[in-house]
Short mmCIF file of C-alpha atoms and ligand atoms in Angstrom, two decimals:
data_model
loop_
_atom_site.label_atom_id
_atom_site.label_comp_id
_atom_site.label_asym_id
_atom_site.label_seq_id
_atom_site.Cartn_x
_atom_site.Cartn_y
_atom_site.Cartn_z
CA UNK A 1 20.67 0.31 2.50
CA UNK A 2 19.58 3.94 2.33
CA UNK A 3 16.86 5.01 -0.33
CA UNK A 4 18.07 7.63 -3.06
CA UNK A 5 17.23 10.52 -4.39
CA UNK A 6 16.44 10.51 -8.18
CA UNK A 7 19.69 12.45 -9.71
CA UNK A 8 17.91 14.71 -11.92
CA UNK A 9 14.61 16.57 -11.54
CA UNK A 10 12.20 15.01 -13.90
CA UNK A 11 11.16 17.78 -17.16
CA UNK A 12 7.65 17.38 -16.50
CA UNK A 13 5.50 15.70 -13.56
CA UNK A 14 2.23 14.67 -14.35
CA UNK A 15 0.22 14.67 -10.77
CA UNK A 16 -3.09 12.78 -10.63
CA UNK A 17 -6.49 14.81 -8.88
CA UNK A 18 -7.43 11.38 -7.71
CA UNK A 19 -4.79 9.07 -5.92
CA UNK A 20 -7.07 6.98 -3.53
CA UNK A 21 -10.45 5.68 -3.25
CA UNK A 22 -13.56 7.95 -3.08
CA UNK A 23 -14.03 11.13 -4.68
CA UNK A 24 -11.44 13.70 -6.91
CA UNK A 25 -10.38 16.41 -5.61
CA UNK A 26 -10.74 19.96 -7.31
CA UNK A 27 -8.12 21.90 -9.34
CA UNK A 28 -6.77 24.97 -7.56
CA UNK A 29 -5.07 25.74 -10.50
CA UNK A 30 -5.18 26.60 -14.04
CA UNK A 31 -2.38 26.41 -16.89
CA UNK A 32 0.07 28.75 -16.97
CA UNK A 33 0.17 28.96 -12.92
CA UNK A 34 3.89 29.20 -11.30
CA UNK A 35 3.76 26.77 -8.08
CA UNK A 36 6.32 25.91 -5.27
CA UNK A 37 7.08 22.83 -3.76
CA UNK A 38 4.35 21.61 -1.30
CA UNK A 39 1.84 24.14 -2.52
CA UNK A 40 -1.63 23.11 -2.82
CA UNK A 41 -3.19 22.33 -6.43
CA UNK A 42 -6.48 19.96 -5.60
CA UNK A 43 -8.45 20.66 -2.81
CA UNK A 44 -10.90 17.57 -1.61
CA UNK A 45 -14.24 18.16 -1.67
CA UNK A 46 -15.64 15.13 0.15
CA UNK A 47 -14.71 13.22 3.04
CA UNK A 48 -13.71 10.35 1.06
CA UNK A 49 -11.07 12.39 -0.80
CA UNK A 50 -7.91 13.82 0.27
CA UNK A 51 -5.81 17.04 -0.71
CA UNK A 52 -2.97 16.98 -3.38
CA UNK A 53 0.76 19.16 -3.94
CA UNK A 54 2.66 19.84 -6.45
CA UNK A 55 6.64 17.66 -6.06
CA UNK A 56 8.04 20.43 -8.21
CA UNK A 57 8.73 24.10 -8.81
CA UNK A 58 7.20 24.81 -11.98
CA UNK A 59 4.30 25.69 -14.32
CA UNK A 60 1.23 24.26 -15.04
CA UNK A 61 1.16 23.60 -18.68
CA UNK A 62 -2.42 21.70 -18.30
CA UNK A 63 -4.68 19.74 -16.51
CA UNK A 64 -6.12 16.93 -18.67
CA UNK A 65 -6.63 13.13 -18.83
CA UNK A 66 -3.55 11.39 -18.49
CA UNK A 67 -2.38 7.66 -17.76
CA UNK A 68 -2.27 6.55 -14.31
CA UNK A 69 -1.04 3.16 -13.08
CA UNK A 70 -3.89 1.40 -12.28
CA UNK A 71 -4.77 1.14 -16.24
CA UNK A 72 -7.07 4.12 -16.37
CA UNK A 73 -6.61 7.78 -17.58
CA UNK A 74 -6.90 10.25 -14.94
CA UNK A 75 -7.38 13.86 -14.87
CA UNK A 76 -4.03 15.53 -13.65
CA UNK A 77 -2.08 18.22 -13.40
CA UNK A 78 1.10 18.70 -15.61
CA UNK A 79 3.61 20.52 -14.56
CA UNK A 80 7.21 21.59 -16.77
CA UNK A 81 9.27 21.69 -13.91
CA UNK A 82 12.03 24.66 -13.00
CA UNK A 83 15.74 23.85 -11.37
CA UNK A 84 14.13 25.67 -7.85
CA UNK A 85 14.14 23.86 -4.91
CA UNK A 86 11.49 26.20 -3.44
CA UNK A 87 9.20 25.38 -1.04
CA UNK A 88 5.81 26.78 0.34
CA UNK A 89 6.50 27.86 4.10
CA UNK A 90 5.87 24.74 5.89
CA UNK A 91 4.32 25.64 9.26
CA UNK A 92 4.69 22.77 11.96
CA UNK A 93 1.49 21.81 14.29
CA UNK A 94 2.55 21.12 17.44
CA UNK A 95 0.31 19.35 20.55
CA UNK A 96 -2.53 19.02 17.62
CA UNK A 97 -6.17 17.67 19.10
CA UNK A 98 -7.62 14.53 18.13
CA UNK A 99 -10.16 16.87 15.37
CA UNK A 100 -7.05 19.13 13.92
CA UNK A 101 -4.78 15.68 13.74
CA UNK A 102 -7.99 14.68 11.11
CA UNK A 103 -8.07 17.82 9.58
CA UNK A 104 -3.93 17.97 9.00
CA UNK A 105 -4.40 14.47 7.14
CA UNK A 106 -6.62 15.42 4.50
CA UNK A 107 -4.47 18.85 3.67
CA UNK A 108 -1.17 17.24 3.48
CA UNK A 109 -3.27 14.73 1.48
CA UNK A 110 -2.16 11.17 3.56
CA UNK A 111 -3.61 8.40 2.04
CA UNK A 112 -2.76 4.27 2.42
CA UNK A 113 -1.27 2.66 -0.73
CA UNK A 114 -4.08 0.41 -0.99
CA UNK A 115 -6.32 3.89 -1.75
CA UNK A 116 -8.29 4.98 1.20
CA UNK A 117 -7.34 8.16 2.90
CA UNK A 118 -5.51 8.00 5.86
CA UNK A 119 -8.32 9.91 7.81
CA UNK A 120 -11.65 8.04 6.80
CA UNK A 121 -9.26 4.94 8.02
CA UNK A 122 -9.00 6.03 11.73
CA UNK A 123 -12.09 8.08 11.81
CA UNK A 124 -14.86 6.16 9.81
CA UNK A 125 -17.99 7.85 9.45
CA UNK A 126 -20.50 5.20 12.22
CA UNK A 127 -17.73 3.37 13.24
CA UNK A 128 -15.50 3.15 16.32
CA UNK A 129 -11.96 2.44 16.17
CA UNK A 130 -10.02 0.68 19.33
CA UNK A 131 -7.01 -0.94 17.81
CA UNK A 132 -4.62 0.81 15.44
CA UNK A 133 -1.80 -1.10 13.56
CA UNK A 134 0.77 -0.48 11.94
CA UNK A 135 1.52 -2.83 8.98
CA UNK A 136 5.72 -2.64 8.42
CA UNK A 137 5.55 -6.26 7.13
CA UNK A 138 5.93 -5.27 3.76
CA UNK A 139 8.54 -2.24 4.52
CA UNK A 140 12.22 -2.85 6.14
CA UNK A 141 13.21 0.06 8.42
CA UNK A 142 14.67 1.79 5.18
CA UNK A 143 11.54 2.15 3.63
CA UNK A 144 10.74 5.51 4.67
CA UNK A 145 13.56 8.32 4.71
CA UNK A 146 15.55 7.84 7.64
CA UNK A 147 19.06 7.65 9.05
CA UNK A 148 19.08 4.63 11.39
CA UNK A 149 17.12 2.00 12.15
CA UNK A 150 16.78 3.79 15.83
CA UNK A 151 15.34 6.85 14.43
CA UNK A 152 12.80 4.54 12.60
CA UNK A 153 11.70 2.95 15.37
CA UNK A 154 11.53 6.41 17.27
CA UNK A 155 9.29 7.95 14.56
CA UNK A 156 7.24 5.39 14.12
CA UNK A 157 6.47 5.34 18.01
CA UNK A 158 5.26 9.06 17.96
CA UNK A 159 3.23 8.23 14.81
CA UNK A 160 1.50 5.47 16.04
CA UNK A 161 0.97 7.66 19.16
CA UNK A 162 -0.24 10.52 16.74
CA UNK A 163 -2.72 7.76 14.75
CA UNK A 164 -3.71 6.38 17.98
CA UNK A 165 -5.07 9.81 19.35
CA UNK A 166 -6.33 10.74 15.82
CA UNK A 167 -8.83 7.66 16.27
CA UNK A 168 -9.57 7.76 19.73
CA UNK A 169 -7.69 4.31 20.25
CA UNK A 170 -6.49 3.11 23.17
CA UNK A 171 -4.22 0.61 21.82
CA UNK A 172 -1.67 0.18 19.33
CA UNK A 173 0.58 -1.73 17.60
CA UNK A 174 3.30 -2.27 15.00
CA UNK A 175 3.51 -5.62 12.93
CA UNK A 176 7.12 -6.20 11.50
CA UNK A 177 8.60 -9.23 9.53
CA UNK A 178 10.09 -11.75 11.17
CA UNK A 179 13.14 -11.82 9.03
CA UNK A 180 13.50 -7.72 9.42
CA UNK A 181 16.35 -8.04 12.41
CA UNK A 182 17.03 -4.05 11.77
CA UNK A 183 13.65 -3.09 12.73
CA UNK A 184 13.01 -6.01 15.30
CA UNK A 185 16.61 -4.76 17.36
CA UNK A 186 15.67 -1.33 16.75
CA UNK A 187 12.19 -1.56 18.43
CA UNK A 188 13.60 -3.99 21.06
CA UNK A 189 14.02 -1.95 24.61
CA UNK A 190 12.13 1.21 23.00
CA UNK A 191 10.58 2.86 26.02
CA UNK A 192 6.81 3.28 25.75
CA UNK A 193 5.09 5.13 29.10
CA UNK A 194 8.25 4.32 30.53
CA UNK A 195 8.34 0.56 30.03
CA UNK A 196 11.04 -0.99 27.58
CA UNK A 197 9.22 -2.78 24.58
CA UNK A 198 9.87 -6.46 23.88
CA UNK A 199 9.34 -7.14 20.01
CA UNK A 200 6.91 -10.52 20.79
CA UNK A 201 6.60 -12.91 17.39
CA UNK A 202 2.80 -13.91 16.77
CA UNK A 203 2.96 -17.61 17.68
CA UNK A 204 0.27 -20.68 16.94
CA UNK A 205 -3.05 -18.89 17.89
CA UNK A 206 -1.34 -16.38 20.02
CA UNK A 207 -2.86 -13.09 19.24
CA UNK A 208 -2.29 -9.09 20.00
CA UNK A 209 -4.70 -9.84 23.36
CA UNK A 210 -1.89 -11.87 24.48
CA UNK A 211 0.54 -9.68 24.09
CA UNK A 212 -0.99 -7.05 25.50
CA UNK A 213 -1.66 -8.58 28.68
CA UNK A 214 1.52 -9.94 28.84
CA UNK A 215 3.99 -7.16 28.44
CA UNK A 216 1.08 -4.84 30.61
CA UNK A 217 1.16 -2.11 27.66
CA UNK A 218 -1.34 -0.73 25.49
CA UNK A 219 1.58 -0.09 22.97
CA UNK A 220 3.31 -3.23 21.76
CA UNK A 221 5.47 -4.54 18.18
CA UNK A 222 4.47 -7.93 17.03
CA UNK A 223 6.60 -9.67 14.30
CA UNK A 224 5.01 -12.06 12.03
CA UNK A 225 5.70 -13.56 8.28
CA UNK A 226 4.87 -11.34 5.47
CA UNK A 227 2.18 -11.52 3.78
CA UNK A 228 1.74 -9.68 0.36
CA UNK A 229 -1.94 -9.13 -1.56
CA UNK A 230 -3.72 -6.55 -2.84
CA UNK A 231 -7.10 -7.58 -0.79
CA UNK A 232 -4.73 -8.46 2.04
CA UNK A 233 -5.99 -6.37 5.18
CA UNK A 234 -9.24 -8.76 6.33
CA UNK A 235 -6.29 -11.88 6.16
CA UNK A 236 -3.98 -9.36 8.15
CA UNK A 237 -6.53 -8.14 10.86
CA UNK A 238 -7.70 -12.07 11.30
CA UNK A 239 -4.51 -12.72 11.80
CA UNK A 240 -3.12 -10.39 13.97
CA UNK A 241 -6.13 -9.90 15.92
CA UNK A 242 -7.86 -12.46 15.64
CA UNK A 243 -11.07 -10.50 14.80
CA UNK A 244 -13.31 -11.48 11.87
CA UNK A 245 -13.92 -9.34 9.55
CA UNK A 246 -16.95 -10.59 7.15
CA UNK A 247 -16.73 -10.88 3.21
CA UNK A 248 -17.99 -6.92 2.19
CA UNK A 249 -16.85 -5.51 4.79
CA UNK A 250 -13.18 -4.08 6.15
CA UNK A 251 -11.35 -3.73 9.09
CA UNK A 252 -12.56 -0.52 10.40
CA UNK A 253 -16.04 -2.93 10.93
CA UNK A 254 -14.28 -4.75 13.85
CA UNK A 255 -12.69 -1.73 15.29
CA UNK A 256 -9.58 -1.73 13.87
CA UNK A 257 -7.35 1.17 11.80
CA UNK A 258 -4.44 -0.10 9.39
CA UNK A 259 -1.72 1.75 8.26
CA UNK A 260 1.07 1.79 6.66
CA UNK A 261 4.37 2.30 7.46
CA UNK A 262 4.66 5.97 4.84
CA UNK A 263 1.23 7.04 5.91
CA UNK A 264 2.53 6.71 9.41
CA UNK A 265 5.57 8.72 8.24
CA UNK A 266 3.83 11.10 6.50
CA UNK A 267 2.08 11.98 9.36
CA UNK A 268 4.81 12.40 11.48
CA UNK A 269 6.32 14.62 9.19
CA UNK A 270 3.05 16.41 8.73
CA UNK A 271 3.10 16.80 12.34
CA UNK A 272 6.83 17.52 13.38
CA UNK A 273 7.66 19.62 9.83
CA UNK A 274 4.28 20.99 8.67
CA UNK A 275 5.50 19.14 5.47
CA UNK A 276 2.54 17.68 2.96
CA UNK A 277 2.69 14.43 1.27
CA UNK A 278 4.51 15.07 -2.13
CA UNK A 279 7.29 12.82 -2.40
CA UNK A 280 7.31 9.05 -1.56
CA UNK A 281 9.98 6.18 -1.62
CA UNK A 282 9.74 2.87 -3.79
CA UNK A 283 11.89 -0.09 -4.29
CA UNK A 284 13.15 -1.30 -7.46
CA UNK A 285 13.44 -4.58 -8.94
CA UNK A 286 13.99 -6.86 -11.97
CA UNK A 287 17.00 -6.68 -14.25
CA UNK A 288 18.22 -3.57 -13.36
CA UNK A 289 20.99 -1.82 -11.40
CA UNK A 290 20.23 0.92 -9.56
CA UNK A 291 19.21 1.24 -5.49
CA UNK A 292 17.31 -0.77 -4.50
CA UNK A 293 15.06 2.14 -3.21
CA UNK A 294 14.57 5.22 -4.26
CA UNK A 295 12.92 8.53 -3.21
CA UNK A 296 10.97 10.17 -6.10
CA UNK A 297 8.87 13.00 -6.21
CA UNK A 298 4.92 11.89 -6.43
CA UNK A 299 4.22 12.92 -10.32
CA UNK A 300 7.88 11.78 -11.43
CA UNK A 301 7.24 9.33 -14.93
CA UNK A 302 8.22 6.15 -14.62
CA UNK A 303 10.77 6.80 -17.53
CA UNK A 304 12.75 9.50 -15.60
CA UNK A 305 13.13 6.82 -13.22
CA UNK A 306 14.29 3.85 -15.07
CA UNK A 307 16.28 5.98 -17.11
CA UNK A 308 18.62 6.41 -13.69
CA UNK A 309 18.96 2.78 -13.68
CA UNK A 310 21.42 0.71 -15.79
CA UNK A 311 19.65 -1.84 -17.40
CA UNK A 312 20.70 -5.32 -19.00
CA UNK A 313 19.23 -5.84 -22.32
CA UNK A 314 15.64 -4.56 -23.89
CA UNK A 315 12.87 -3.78 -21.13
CA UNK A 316 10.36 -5.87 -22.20
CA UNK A 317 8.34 -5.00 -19.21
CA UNK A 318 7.44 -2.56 -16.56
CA UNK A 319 4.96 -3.45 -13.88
CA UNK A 320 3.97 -1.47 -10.91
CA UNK A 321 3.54 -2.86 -7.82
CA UNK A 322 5.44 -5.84 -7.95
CA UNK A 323 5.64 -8.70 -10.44
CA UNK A 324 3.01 -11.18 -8.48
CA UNK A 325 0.48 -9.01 -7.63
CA UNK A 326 1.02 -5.47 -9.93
CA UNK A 327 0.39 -4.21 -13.38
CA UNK A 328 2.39 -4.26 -16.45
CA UNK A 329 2.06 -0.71 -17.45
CA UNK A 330 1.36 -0.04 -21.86
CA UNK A 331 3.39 2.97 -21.15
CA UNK A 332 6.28 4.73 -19.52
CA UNK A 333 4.67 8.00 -19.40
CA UNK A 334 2.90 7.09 -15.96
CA UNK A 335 3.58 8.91 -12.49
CA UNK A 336 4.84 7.84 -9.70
CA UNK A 337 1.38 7.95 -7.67
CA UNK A 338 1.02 7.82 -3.54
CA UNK A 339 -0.47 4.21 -4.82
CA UNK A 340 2.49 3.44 -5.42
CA UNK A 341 5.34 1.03 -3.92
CA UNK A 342 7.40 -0.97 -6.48
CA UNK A 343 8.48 -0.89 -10.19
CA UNK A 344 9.93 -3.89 -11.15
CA UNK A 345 11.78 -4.08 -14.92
CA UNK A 346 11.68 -7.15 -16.97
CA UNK A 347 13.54 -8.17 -19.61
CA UNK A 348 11.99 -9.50 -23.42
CA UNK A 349 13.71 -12.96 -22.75
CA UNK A 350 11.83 -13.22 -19.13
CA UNK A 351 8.68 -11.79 -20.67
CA UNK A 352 8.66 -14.54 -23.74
CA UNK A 353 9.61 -16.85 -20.82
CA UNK A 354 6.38 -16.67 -19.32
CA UNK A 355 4.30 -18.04 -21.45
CA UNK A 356 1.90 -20.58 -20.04
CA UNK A 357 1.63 -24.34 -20.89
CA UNK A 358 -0.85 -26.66 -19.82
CA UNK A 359 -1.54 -27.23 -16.34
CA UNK A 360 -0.59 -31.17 -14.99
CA UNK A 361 -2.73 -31.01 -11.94
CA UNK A 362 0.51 -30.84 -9.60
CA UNK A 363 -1.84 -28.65 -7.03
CA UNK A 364 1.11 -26.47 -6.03
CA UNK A 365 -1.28 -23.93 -6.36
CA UNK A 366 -3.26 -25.54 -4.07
CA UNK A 367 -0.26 -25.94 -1.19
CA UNK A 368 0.92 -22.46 -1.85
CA UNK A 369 -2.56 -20.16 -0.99
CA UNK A 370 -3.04 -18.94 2.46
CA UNK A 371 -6.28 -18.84 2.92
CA UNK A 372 -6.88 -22.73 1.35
CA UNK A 373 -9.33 -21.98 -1.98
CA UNK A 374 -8.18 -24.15 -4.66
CA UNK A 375 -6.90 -22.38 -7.59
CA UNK A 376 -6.13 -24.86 -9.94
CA UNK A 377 -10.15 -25.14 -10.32
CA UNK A 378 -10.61 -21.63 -9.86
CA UNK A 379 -8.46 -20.83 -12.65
CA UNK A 380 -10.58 -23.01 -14.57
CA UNK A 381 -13.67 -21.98 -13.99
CA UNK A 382 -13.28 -18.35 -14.20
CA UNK A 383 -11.70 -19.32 -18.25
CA UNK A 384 -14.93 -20.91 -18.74
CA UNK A 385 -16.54 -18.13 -17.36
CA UNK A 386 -18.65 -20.16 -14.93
CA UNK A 387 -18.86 -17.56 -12.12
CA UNK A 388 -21.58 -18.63 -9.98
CA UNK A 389 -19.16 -22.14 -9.45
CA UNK A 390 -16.64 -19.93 -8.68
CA UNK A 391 -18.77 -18.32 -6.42
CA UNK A 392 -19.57 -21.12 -4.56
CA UNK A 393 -16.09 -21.95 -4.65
CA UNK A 394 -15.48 -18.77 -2.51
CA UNK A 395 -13.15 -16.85 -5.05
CA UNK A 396 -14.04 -13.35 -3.23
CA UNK A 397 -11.91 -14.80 -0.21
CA UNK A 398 -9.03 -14.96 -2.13
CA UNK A 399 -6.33 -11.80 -1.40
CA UNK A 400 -4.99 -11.42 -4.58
CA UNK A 401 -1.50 -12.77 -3.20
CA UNK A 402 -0.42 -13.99 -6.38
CA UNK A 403 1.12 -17.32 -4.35
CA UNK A 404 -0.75 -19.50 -6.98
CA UNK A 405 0.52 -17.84 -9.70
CA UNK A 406 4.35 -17.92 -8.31
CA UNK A 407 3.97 -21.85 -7.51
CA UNK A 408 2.88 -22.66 -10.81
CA UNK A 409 5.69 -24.64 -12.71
CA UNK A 410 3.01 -23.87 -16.21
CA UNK A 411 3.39 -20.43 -15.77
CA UNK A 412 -0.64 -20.25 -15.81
CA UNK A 413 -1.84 -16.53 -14.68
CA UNK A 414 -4.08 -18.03 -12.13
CA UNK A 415 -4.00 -14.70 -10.25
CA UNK A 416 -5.20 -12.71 -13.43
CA UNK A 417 -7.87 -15.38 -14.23
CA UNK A 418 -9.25 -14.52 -10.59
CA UNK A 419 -8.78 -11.27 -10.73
CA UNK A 420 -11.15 -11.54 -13.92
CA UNK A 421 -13.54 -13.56 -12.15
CA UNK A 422 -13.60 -11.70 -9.15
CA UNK A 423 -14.69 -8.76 -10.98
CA UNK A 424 -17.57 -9.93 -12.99
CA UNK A 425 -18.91 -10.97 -9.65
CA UNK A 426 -18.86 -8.20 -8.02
CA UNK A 427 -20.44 -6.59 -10.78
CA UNK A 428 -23.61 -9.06 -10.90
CA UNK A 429 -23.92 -9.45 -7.15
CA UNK A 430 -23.49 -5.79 -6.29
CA UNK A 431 -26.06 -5.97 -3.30
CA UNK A 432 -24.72 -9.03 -1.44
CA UNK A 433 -24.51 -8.55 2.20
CA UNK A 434 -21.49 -9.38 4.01
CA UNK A 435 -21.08 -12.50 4.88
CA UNK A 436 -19.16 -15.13 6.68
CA UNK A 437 -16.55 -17.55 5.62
CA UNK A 438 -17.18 -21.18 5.86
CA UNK A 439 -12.78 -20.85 6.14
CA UNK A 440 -11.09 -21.02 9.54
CA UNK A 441 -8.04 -19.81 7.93
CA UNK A 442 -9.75 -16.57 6.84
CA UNK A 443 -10.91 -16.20 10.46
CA UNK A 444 -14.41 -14.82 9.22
CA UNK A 445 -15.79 -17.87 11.13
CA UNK A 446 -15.18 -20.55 13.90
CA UNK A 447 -12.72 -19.63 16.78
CA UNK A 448 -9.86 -17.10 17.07
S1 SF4 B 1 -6.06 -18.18 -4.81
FE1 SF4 B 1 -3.95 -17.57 -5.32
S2 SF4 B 1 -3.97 -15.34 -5.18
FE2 SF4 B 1 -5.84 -16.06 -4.16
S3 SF4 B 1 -5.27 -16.22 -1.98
FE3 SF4 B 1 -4.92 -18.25 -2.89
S4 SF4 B 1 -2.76 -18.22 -3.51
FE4 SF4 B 1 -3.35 -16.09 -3.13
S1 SF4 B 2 0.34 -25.19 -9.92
FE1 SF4 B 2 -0.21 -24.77 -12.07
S2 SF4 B 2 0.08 -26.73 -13.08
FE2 SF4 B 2 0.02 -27.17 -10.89
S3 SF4 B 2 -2.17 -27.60 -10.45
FE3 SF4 B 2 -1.86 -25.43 -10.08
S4 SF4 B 2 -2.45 -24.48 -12.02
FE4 SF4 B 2 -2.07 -26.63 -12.49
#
């Protein structure tokens, strides 16, 4: 399955100045500007920020407040778009050092899609990094832009190389699924330092260490089960790593970088091509036929999009990032953001379908989470608004999996409900220190 190319070049793009956690970057331009493909048009001014392009040959017809996905307006840059396919030159940075591979990342404006830049992840201001991962759980070998599964595997071996030097890490490695047999036989026999990898599945308590040891590399590809969330990376870390990563706090605390597999891409493109971040591949899904994954321009409206896609009935729904976990959008008019990874279609019979009944104490919920809270109270509580139960309860240790909310024969939005409480805990206990988890499973306590 190869990802495609939208058919038509979207009228307008609407690019947002902030696509990742910390601080907006700057406009470099002003309406009625011309601009190329890949040129420049926010410029970070913090650390904690990262640089932005134009997708599009265009101009700038304004830079104002405009939807985003996550729910929130955000001030962007609109662009009426042109037929050119011209770019900036792209100038390639070969042998970079471990300072300029930092530098590259925040002008071609690499960030994760759970928001932080891609630099601040691997170089953390007080913090050390040792490990760097990888995370292609989530992505087959398709999910970037690439011929083979081979080539995959190739690239993503010089980017982890290139993300392992950019940190100072010695080691490295790439988590796949377990069920992905393209990337698993395309990373089999790949030769690192001139030994041949051997794709090792994380088994019972057997960790990286293990693997390390055993296969006498600092370089290795783990497979494991996938795990989706939005708070997912502590779980993730615990598990592949078997470091413990306290409630507050993130991986980068233990010493350990996580990527993703189109950062990791970007970068190697960055690298190799000299190309910025400006264009980024997501799947589709729901009632609609059209590939499964396609590469857009960042900017591109989700309209342009589905209107490429046949669809079967009246969309009654569009939610980004997937149905468990995303969020149903109030209008079509958002971009395509480096946030963003899914957009899933639903039709006004599934939508009416999913209305909730009364919950019969079946505790799928229960059985389904990962990390063993017990949503069917949870979901209670946070209804009746009784935070501080949910509190003790341990609702900040959930990772927003949605698995609740999929089990649930009553269709009860557990997930939202937690989501809800969640928040207006944060919000009242904004000083809590980090702290440990009385949970095995969420490895923030007890053994590895
Ligand atoms: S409570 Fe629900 S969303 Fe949270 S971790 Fe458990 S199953 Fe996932
Ligand atoms: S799965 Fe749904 S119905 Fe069953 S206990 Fe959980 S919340 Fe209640």
């Amino acid at each position: 399955m190869e990802s495609k190319r939208l058919k038509t070049i979207p009228e307008k793009v609407v690019i947002p100045l902030k696509q990742h956690n910390g601080v907006a970057c700057k406009p470099l331009v002003k309406k009625g500007d011309q601009v190329l493909i890949g040129q420049k048009i926010g410029e970070s001014v913090s650390y904690y920020s990262s640089d932005v392009h134009s997708s599009v040959c265009g101009e700038v017809t304004g830079i104002e407040e405009a939807p985003n996905p996550n729910g929130n307006k955000v001030l962007s840059v609109v662009i009426k778009t042109t037929e050119s396919e011209e770019t900036v030159a792209f100038v390639p940075k070969k042998h970079p050092s471990q300072k300029e591979l930092i530098t590259i990342m925040q002008d071609a404006g690499i960030v994760e899609h759970y928001g932080a830049p891609t630099h601040t992840v691997l170089k953390p201001e007080g913090k050390k990094i040792d490990l760097v991962l990888i995370n292609a759980t989530a992505s087959e070998w398709i999910g970037g832009k690439y011929a083979t599964p081979k080539e995959y595997a190739s690239q993503m071996m010089d980017a982890l190389k290139l993300l392992m030097k950019a940190s100072g890490a010695v080691k490295g490695a790439i988590i796949v699924r377990k069920d992905d047999e393209d990337s698993i036989e395309a990373f089999e026999g790949v030769k690192v330092d001139g030994k041949a990898l051997r794709v090792a599945p994380l088994l019972g308590t057997r960790r990286l260490g293990h693997y390390f040891k055993d296969q006498g590399s600092n370089v290795v590809v783990a497979s494991q089960e996938r795990v989706l969330g939005r708070n997912i990376l502590n779980f993730f870390t615990y598990n592949v790593t078997g470091r413990k990563v306290a409630l507050g706090c993130n991986p980068t605390d233990v010493g350990v970088a996580v990527c993703g597999v189109k950062s990791a891409k970007a970068l190697y493109d960055a690298v190799h091509e000299g190309k910025p971040y400006y264009e980024t591949v997501i799947s589709m899904e729901g009632a609609v036929n059209c590939p499964e994954l396609m590469l857009v321009r960042i900017g591109t409206p989700f309209k342009d999009i589905v209107r490429e896609c046949t669809f079967n009935g009246e969309i009654g729904k569009i939610i980004a990032n997937g149905v468990i976990t995303g969020i149903a959008q109030y209008t079509d008019e958002v971009p395509v953001t480096k946030g963003t990874t899914r957009i899933t279609l639903l039709t006004k019979e599934q939508v009416l379908r999913d209305e909730s009944l009364d919950c019969t104490h079946c505790a799928r919920c229960v059985d389904a989470c990962p990390v063993s809270l017990l949503p069917t109270r949870l979901h209670v509580l946070a209804e009746q608004g009784r935070f501080d139960e949910c509190r003790k309860m341990h609702i900040q240790f959930c990772i927003e999996c949605g698995r609740c909310s999929f089990a649930c024969p009553s269709k009860i939005h557990i997930l939202q409900l937690i989501r809800y409480a969640k928040n207006a805990i944060e919000q009242a206990y904004e000083d809590d220190t980090p702290k440990e988890s009385p949970n095995l499973k969420l490895g923030c306590c007890g053994g590895e």
